[in-house]
Structures are given as C-alpha cells and as structure tokens.
Coordinates of C-alpha atoms in Angstrom, one line a residue:
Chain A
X177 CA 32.8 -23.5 7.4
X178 CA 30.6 -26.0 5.8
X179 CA 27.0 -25.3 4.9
X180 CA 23.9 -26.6 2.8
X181 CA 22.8 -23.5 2.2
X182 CA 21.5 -22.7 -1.5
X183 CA 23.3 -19.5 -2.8
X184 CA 21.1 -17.6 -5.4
X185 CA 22.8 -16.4 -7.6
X186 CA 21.8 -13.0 -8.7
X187 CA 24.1 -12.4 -11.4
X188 CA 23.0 -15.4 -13.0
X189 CA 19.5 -14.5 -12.8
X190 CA 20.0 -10.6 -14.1
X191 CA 22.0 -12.4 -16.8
X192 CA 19.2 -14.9 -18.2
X193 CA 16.6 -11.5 -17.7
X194 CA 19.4 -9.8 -20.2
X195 CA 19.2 -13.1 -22.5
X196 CA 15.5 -12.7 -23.2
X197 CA 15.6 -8.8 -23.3
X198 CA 18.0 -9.0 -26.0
X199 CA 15.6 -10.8 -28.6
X200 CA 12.9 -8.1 -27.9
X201 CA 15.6 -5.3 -28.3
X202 CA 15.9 -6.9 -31.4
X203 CA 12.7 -6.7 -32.5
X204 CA 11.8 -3.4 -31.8
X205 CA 14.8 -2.0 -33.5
X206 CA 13.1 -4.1 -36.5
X207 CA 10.7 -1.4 -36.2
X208 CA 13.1 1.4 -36.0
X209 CA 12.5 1.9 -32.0
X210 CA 15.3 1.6 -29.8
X211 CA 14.0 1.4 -26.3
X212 CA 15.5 4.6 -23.9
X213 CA 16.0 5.0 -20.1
X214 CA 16.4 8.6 -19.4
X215 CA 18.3 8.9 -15.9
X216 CA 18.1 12.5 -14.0
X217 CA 20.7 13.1 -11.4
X218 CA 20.6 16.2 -8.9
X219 CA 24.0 17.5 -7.7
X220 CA 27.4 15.3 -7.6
X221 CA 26.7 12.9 -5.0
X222 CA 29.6 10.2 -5.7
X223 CA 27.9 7.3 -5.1
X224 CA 24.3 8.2 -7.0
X225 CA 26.9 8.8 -9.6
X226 CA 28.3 5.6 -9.9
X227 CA 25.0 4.4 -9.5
X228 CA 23.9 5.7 -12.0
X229 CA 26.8 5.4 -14.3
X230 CA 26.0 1.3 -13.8
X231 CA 22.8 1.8 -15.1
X232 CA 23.8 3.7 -17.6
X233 CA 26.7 1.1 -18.7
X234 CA 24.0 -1.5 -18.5
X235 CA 21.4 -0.3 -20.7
X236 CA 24.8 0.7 -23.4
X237 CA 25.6 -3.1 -23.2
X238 CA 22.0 -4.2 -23.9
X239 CA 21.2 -2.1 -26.6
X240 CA 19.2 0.7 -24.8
X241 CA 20.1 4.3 -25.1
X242 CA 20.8 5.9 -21.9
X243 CA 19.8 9.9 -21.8
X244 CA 21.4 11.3 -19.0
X245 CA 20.3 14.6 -17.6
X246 CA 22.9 16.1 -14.9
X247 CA 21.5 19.1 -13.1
X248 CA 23.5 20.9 -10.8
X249 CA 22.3 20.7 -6.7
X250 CA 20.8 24.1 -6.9
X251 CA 18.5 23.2 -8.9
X252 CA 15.0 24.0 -7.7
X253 CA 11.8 21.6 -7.6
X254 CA 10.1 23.3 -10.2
X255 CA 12.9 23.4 -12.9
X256 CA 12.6 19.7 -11.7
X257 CA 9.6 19.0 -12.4
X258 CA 10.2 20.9 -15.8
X259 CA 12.6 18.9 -17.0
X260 CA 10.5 15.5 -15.6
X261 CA 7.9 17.4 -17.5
X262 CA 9.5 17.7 -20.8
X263 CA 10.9 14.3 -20.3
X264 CA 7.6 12.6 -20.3
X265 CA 6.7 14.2 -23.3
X266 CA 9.7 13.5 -25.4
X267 CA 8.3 10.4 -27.7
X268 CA 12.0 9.3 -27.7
X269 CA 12.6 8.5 -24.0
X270 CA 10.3 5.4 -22.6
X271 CA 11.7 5.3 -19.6
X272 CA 12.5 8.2 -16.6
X273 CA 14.5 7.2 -13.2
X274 CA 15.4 10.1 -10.8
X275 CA 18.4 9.4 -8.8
X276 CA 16.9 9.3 -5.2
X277 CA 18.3 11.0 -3.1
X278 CA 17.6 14.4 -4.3
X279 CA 19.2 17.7 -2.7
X280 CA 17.1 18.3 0.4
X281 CA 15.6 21.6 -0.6
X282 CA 13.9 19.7 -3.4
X283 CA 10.4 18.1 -2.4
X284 CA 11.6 14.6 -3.9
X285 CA 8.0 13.2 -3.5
X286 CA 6.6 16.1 -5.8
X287 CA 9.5 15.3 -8.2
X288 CA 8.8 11.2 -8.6
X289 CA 4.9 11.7 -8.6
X290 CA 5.5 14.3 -12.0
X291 CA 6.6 10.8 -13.6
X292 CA 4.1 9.7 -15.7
X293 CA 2.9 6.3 -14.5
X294 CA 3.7 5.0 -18.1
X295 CA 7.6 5.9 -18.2
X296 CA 7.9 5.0 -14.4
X297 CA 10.1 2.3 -15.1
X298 CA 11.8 2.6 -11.3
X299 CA 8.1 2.2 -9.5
X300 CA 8.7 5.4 -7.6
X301 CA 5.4 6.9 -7.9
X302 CA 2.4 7.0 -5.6
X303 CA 0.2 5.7 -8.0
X304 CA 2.5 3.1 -9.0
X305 CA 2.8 2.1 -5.8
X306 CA -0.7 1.9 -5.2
X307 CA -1.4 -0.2 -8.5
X308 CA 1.3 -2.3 -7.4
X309 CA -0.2 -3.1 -4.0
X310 CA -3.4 -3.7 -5.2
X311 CA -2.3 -5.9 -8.2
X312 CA -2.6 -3.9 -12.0
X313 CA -0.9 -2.0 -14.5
X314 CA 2.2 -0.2 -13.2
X315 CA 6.3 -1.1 -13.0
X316 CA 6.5 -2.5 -9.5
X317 CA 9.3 -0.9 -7.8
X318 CA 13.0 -2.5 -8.8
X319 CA 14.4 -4.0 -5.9
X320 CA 10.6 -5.8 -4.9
X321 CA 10.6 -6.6 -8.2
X322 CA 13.6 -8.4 -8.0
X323 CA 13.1 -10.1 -5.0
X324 CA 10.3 -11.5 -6.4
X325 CA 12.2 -12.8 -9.9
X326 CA 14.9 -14.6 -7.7
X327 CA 12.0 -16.4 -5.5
X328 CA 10.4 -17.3 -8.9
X329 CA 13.7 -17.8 -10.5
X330 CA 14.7 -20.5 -8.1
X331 CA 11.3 -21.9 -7.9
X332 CA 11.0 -21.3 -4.0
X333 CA 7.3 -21.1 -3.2
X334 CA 5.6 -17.8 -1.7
X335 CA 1.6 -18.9 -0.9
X336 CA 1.2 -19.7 2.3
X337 CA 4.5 -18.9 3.7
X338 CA 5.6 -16.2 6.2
X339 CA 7.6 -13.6 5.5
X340 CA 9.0 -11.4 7.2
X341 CA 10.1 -8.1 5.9
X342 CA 12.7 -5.3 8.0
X343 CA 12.4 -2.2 6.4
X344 CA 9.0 0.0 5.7
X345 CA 10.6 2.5 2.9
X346 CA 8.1 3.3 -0.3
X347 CA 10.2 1.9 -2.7
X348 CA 11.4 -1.4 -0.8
X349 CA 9.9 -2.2 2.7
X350 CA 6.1 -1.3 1.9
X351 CA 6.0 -2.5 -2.0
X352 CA 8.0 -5.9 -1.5
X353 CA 5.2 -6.9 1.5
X354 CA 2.4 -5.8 -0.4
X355 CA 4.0 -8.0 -3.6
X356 CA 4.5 -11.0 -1.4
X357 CA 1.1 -10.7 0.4
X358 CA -0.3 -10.3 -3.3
X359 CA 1.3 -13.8 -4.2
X360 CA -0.5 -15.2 -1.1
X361 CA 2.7 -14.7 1.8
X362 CA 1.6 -14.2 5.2
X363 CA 3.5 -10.8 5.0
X364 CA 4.8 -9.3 9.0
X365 CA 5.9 -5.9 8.3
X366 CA 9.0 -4.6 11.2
X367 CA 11.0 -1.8 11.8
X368 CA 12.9 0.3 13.9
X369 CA 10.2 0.5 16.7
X370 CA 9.2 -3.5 16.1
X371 CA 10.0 -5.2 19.8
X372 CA 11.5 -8.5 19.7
X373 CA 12.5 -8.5 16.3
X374 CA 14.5 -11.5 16.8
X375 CA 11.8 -13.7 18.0
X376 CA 9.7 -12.5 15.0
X377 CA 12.2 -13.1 12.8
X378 CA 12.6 -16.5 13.7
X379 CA 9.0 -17.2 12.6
X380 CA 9.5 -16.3 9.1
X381 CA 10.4 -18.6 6.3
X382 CA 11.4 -16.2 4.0
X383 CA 13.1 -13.3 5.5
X384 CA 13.2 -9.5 3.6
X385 CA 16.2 -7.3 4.8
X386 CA 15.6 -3.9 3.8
X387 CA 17.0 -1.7 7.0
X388 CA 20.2 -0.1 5.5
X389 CA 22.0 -1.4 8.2
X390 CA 25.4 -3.9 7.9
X391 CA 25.0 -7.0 9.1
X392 CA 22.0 -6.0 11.0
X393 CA 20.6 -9.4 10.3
X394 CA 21.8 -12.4 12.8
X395 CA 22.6 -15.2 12.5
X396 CA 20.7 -17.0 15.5
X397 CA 17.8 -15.0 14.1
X398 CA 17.4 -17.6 11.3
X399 CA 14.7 -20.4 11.6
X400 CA 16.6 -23.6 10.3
X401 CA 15.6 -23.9 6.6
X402 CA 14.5 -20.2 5.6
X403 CA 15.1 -18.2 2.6
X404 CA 17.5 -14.7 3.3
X405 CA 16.7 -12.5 0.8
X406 CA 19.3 -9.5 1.2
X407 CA 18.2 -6.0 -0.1
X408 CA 20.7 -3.6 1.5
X409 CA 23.5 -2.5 0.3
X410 CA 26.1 -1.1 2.7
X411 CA 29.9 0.5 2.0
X412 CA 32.3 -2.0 1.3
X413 CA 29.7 -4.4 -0.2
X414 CA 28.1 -5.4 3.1
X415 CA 24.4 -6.7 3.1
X416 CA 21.9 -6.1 5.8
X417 CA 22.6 -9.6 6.6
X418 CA 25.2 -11.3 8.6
X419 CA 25.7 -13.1 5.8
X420 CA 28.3 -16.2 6.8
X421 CA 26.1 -16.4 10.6
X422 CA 22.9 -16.3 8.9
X423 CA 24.1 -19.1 6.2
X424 CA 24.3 -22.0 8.7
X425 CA 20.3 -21.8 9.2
X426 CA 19.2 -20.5 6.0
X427 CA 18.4 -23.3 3.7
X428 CA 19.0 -20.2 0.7
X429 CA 20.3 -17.0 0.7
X430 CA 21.5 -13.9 -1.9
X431 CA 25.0 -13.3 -1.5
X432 CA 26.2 -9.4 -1.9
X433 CA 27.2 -8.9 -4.4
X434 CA 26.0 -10.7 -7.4
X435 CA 22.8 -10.7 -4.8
X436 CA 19.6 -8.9 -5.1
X437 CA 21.4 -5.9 -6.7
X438 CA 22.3 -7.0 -10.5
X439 CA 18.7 -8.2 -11.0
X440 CA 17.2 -5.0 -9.5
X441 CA 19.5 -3.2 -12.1
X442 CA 17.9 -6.2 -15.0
X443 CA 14.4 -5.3 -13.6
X444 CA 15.0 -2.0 -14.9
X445 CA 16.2 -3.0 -18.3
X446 CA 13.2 -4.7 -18.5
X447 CA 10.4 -2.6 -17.6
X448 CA 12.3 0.4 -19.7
X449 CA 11.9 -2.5 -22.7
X450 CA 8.9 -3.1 -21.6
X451 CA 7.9 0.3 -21.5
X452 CA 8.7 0.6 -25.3
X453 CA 6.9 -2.0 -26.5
X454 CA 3.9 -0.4 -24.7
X455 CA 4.2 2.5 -26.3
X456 CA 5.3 1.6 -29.7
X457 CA 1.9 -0.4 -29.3
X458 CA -0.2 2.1 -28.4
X459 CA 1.2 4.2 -31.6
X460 CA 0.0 1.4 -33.6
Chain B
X225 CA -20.3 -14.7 32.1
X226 CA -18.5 -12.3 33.9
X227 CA -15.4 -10.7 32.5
X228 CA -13.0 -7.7 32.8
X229 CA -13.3 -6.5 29.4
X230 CA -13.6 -3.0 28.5
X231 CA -16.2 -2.8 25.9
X232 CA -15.1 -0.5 23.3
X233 CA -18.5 1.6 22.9
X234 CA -18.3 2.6 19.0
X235 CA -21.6 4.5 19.4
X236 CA -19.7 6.9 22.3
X237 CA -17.1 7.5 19.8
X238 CA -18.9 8.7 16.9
X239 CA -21.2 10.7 19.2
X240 CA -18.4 12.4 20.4
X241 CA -16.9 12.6 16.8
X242 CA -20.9 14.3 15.7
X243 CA -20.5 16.9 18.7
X244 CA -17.5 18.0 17.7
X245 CA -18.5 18.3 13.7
X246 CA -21.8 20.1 14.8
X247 CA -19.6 23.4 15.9
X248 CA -17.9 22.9 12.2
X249 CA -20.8 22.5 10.3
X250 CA -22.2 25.5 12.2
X251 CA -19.2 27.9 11.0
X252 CA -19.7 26.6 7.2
X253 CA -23.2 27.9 7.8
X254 CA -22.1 31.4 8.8
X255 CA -19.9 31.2 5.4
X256 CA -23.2 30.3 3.6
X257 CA -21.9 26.4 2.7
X258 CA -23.7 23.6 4.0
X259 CA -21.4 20.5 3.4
X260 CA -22.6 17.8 0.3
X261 CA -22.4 14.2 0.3
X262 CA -23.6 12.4 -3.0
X263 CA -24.1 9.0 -2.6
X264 CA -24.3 6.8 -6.1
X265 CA -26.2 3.6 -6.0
X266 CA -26.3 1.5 -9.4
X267 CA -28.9 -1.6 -9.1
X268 CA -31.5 -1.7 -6.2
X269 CA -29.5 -4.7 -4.0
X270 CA -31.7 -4.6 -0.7
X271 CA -28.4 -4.2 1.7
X272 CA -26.9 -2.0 0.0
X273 CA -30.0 0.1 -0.4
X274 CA -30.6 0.1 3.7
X275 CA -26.3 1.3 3.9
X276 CA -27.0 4.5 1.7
X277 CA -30.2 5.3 3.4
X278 CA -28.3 4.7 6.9
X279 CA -25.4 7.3 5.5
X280 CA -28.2 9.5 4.1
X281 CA -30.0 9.6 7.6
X282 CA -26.9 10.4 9.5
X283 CA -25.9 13.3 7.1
X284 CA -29.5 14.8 7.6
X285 CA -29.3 14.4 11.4
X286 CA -26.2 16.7 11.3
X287 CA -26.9 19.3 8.7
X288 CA -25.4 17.6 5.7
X289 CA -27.0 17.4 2.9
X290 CA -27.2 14.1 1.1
X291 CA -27.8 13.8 -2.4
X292 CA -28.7 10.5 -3.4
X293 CA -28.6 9.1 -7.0
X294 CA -30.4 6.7 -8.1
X295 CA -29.1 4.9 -11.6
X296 CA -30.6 1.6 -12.9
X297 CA -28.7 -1.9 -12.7
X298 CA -28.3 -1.4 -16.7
X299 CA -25.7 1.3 -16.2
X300 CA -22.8 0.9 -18.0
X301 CA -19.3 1.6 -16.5
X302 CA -18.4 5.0 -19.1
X303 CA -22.3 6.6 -17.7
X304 CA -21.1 5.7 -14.0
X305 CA -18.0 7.4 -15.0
X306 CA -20.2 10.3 -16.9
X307 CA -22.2 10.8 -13.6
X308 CA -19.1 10.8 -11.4
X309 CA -16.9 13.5 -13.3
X310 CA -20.6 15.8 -13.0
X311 CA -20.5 15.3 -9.9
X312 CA -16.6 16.1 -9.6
X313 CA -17.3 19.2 -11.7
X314 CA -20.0 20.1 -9.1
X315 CA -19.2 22.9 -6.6
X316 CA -22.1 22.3 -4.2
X317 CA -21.2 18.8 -3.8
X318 CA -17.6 18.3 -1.2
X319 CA -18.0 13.9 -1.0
X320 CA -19.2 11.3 -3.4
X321 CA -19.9 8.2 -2.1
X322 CA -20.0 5.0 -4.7
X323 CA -22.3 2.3 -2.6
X324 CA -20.2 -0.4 -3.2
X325 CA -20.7 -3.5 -4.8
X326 CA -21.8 -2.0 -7.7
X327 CA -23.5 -4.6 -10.9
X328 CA -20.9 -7.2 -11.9
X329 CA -20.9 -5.6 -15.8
X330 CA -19.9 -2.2 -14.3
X331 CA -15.7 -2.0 -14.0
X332 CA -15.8 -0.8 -10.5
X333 CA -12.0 0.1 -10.1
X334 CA -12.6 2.6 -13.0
X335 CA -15.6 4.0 -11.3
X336 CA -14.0 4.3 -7.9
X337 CA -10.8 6.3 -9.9
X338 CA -13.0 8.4 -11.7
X339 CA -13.9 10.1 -8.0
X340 CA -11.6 13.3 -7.4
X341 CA -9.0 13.4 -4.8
X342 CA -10.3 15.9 -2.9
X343 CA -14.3 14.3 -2.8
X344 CA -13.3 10.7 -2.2
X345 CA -14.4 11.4 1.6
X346 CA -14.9 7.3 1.3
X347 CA -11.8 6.5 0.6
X348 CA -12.0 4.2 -2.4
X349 CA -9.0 5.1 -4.9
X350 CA -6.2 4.2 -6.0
X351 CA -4.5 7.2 -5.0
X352 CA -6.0 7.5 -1.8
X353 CA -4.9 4.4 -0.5
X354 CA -1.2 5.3 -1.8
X355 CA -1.5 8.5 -0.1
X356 CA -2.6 6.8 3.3
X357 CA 0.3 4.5 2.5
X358 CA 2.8 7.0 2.9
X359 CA 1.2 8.9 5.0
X360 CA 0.2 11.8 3.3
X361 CA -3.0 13.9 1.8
X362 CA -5.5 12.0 0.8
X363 CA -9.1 10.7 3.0
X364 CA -8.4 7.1 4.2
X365 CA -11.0 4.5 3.9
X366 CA -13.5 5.0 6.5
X367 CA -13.4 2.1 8.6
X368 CA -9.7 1.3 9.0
X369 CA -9.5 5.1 10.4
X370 CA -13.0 4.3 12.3
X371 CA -10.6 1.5 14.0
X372 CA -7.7 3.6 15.0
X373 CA -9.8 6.4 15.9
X374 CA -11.4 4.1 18.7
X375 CA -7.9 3.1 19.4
X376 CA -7.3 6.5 19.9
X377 CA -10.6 7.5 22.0
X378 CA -9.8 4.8 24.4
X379 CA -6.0 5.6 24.7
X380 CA -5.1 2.4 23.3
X381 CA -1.4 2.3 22.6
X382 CA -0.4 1.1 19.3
X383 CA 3.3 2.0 18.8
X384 CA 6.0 -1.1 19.1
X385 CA 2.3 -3.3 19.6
X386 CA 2.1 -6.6 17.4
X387 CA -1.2 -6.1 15.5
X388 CA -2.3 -8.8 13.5
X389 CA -4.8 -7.9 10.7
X390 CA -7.2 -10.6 9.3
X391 CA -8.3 -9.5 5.9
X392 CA -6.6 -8.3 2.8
X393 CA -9.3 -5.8 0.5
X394 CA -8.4 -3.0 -1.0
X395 CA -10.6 -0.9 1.1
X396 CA -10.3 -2.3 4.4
X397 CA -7.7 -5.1 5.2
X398 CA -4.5 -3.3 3.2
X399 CA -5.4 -0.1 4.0
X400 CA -5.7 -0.6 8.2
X401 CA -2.4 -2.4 7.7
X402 CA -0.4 0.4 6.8
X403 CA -2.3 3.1 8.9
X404 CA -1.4 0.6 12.0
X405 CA 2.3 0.6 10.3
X406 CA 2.3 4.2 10.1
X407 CA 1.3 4.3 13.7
X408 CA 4.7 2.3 14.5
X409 CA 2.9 -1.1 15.1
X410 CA 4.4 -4.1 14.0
X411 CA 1.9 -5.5 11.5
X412 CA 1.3 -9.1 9.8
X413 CA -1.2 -9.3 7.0
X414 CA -3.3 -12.4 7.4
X415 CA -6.2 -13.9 4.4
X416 CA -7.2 -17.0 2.9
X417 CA -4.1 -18.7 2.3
X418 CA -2.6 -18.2 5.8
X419 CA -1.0 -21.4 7.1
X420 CA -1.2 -21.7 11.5
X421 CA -3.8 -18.6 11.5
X422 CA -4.8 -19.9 15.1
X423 CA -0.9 -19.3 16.4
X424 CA -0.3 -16.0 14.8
X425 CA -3.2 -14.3 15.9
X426 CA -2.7 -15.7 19.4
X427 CA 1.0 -13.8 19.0
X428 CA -1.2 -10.5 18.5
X429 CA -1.4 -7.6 20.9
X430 CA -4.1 -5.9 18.8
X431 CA -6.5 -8.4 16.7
X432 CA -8.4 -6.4 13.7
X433 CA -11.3 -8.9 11.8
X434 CA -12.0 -7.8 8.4
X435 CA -13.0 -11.6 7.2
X436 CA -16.4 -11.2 6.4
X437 CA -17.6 -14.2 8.0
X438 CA -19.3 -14.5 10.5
X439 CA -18.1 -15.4 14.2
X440 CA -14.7 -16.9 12.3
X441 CA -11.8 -15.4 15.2
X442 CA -12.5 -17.9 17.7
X443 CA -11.6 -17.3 21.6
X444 CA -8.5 -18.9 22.2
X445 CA -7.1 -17.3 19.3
X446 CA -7.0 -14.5 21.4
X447 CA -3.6 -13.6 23.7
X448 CA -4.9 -12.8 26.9
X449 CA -5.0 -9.1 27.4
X450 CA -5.1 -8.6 23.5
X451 CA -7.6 -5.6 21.8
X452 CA -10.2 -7.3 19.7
X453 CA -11.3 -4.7 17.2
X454 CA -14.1 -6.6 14.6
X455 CA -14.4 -4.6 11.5
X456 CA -17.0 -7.3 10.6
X457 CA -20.6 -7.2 9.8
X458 CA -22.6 -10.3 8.8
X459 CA -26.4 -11.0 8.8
X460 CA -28.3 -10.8 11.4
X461 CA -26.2 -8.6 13.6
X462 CA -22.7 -10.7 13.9
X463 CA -19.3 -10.0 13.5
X464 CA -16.3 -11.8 12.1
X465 CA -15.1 -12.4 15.3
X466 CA -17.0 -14.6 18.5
X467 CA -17.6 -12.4 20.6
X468 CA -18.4 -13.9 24.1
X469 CA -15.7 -16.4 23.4
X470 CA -13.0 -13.6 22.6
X471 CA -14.2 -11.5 25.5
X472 CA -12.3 -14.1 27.8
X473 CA -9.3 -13.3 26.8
X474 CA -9.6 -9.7 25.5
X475 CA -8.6 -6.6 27.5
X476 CA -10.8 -4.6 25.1
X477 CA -12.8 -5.6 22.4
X478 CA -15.4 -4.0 19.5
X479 CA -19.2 -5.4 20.1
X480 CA -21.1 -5.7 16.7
X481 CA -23.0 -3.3 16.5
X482 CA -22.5 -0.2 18.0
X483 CA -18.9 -1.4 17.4
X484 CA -16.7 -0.3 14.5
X485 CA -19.7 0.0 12.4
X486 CA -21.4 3.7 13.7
X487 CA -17.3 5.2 14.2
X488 CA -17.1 4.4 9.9
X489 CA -20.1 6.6 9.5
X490 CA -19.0 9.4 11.9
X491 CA -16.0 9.1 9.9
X492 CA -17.4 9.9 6.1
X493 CA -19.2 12.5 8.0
X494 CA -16.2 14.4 9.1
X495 CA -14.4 13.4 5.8
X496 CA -17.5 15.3 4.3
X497 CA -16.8 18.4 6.0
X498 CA -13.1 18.2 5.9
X499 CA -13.7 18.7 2.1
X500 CA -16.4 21.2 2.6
X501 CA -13.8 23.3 4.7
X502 CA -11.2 22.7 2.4
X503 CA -12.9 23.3 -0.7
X504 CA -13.9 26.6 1.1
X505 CA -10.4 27.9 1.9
X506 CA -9.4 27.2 -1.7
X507 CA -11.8 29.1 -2.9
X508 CA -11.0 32.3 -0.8

C-alpha cells in the first residue's frame, strides 16, 4: 500500500515534551524541590496496573518521584477520599492521579472531585473541567491535552476548521471539543445515538476518535485530506481507527502506538512539573 | 404570508411553568418560608436596570420575594465579592442573581464564583456549568434550560436530532450545547470563526441562535422542517434570527418576544424555589 499520508509521530513529540521538562527538573532540584506524581490505584485490575506502572516508570526516568498508594478493592469511598485528603495536604506530593476505573461500590466522581484543583494534574475534576472549557487556570485533561500538543506540534491549524469528535466521556469526548472549540474549531460532538455518523464524519477535517471501540473508525468515512487523531486504545494495540483504510484519505494521522498515548503520558509529566513550580512559587 | 409553522408560544410555557410553582410556593408558606431571590446590580446601565426590575416583577407576581441591591458603578470586585458571601451566609435568601454585565473594573468571573452552589438559581459558575456538563447537581443557566423546556412542552424530540447551536458564551451557547448533548442530540458548536455557517446550519434539525445580533440566521439557512429556537434579544424587539424568512422553512420556531425570553424567567423562578425547598429539607 502506498500513501501520502503524514504519520504524527507521537513518540517523537512526548520525547521533545521530556527534552524541555528535563531543564526545569533541573532547576527546581536547584532549589531542593523534586517535583512528585502521587498515583492511587484501587484493587488489582491488571491493566490499570500496568498503566500505572508506565507512569510510574516515566516519571523515574525524568527525574520525578512517583508515590504510589495501592489500596486494596474493598476499600470504601470515604477511606478514599481520606487518603485523597491527606494527599492534598502532603507539601511533598504536587501532583495526585486516581487510576480510573475505581471498584464499583466507590462513587468515583466523589473521589476525583476531593482532588484539589491545584494537584489535579490528570484534569479529572469537575471544576477542572469547567475551567478548562471555559479557558483559565486548571490542567486540562491528558489525553485533550495531548491531542492538542500533536496538532500544535505538527503545525496543523485548528480555527476555522471542523472537527468532529466520537466519544462524549468527561475526561476525553466533552474536554477535547470544548479545547478545540476554545482554539476557534467548528467542534460537532457524536456518539452512540448520533445518526449517520458516517456522513457527518465525512464533513470534518480533523477527526477525534474517542469511542473505545477497535477500528470503529472507517476508512470511506474519511474526507480526502483530513487529520485522524486516534485516542482509543483497544487490546492488542488497536486504535478506534481503521487505521491502514482510514490512511488512504487522511492527509495525517496518529499511529497506535507511538500515537496519542506517549504524549498523553508526557502531558502528565508536565503538568505534575508544572504543578511544582506553582507551588514552589507560591511558597516564595 | 401564510405558513405551516407551529409557533412555539414561550409565554404558554412559562405560564404553565408559574401554575405549577404557585401550588409549591403555597406549601413553603404552610412551612412559614416564602422563597428569596436577591438580585445584585453594580452601575445603573439602563437595560440592565429594566431586566432586574422585569425579574423583580415576576417574583412579586408569584409570591417571591425579591430583594434588590443596589451598589454603585465604583464597586470594587473584593466588595461585590463581600456582598455576595452576606448574602450566601443569609438564610432568608434561597437565589442570588448577579445582573450581568457588571462595570468593566469589576472581575466578574470572581464575582459569579463567589455565589454558592446551592443559590446560583441563575446559573453563572464555574461549577454549575461543570455540573450541567455531566449531568449532575447543580441549576443550569436559565435560558439554555428555558430552550429545552419548550422543546419538551411541545414534545419536540431531541434524541439522535442534529442540533446546531450558534453561539459560544459561557452562559448560554456552551452550556445549551451539552444539555442538548446530554439529551442524546448530536451537537455542532458554531461562533465567529465558523467557515460555510450557511451549509451547516442548513444540515440542522434543531437550530438554537444565541448570536446576539440581530436578524443574523437568515431563511434559507434553514432545513425545511427544522425547529428554530432564537435565544436572541436585540433592540427594539428582534431576535438573532429572521423570523418571517425562517418561518418558511421551519416546522416550529421561537417568536421574539414571548419566545425563549419569558420561559428564562419562569425558569429562575422555579430555580428560586427549588432552593427554597431544598434549603428547607436540609434544614429539617
């Protein structure tokens, strides 16, 4: 198979996000602060803990600590939200992620929203999404996050185009449209009950795929000449896109791996250094 | 002209919205609680002095009790915020109402967050609008819920429907987005910088204005059978949309006024005893 299509290279973006983090690592350790991502995992899901191992082995490589907290599954929300609680005030740890998902007796919403907005580092609170969406203060969410850097990274212009975003979730579907409509996209917003989701597809220029679903993405569903950005993450490293069909219109696309995923996992190293600075400033 | 357009009567609605609060308000009387809205008005700005006199009639006419205050255009933002938190801290008051725009010195954002969760009956913080974002909790913003309660009165189906919303504010264009979302519509979020606005609003099923200028949707923008809902309101009694134009091709459509604009005040009504019953069950 030939093809034009530009591949964006993801791991070479996270890596030139790493580059610049290191010389601000190094400055705050000038100052006797080494930045610190505490991650909280709730039983012994496999695959939150390799995710979370990854993050963990990131932020080692960089220079960050990594805290983890392991609490068994019966843990209860409020012995949650304890440990969240002590977590925010522990002067060590600038940044907090929770492992979504949770145990299902555990009100996972309560849980994220005990985060304080300044340690937020995985944009998983309400208020952080809210300041997101309307443009101030907080860590957008990762993976929106990261979709953005890519777009910038490549220099592929957002105003005035029309994305199209497949997924509605408050970490992904609803903060990536609200990020692109807040860098000028005509944003459609789709999901599972969205009729003719091919034809509307096939408007968009720059195409979100946030569904959770393998190769849900077509290829025919591609207007010649858009940008596939592919956010899902399926077993046996398969995107949301059909990634090989969807390449012969798309005049760029994210591969997965080495896709959106490595810079959503940079976008964390950054706000959690980010996060430290803030704070070592505001101790100033 | 003739045409086959339903005209969607927004004064019907919120009369029927004020019948049904009268038997509420009545059973907060038997409890010895008549429901509070404070309305805030920094600066003496003609329009918006005729809006919190409009909200202050409708309250009386219902057996709410307004309480208007008054502060001059010299107020800063932390005596706003002073005057706010009083009236947060007071138990005979269940709404506050900031007449917005408020003096260009004044950091309005920081006023509108200083409002409690449970009294922001207009639905102007930052929390609020995350909490209608995901569907939860808090008051929405009075006229996107104005627009799918007429949606709703006139059995308007939105599920699987393409709406199209024209308009991006914090407090009206964002906010109907994701309540249309969260009703299952497909949504695309349309502003300034949209490229081909003509085209995508003519893919629309449902067509919300929230522009603010005057006659700008123009009639064969409009699918035929497509639901015209105008959240506009310019001088001189016109909407953001063209109305006899649009009324070709709409099955249903908003007049302006007696459009959208009385079903936002019936709206902060209810939201005004909402909190009045709430804040009386909490207190049992």
């Amino acid at each position: 198979m030939t093809t034009n299509s530009l591949i964006l290279d993801g791991a070479q973006v996270a890596d030139t996000i790493k580059e610049q983090l290191k010389a601000r690592i190094g400055r705050l350790a000038g100052q006797g602060i080494t930045a610190c991502l505490a991650t909280v995992m709730v039983g012994d899901d496999p695959a939150s803990d390799t995710y979370v191992r990854m993050k963990g082995n990131a932020c080692r490589r960089i220079g960050i600590v990594s805290k983890r907290i392991q609490l068994a599954k019966e843990t209860t929300t409020s012995e949650l939200v304890e440990v969240i609680q002590q977590l925010n005030k522990d002067p060590l740890v600038h940044g907090i992620l929770l492992q979504h998902p949770v145990p299902s007796h555990i009100d996972e919403r309560a849980a994220f929203d005990t985060i304080s907005i300044e340690k937020d580092v995985d944009g998983v609170t309400t208020m952080g999404f809210a300041q997101t969406a309307f443009g101030f203060g907080a860590f957008p969410s990762c993976t929106p996050a990261a979709i953005i850097a890519i777009l910038d990274a490549y220099n592929i212009s957002i105003e005035g185009r029309h994305a199209v975003v497949i997924g509605r979730s408050p970490i992904l579907g609803k903060p990536v449209s609200l990020m692109l409509l807040n860098r000028n996209a005509t944003v459609t917003i789709c999901h599972s009950k969205t009729q003719q989701l091919d034809q509307i597809v096939k408007s968009a220029d720059i195409v979100v795929a946030a569904v959770g679903r393998p190769k849900f993405v077509q290829g025919d569903w591609i207007k010649p000449g858009a940008v596939v950005m592919d956010a899902g993450y399926n077993k046996g490293n398969i995107g949301d896109v059909d990634y090989d069909a969807c390449m012969r219109n798309a005049s760029a696309i994210t591969p997965v791996p080495a896709g959106v995923g490595p810079v959503t996992i940079a976008t964390l190293l950054k706000h959690t250094v980010d996060a430290a600075e803030r704070a070592s400033m505001s101790n100033q």
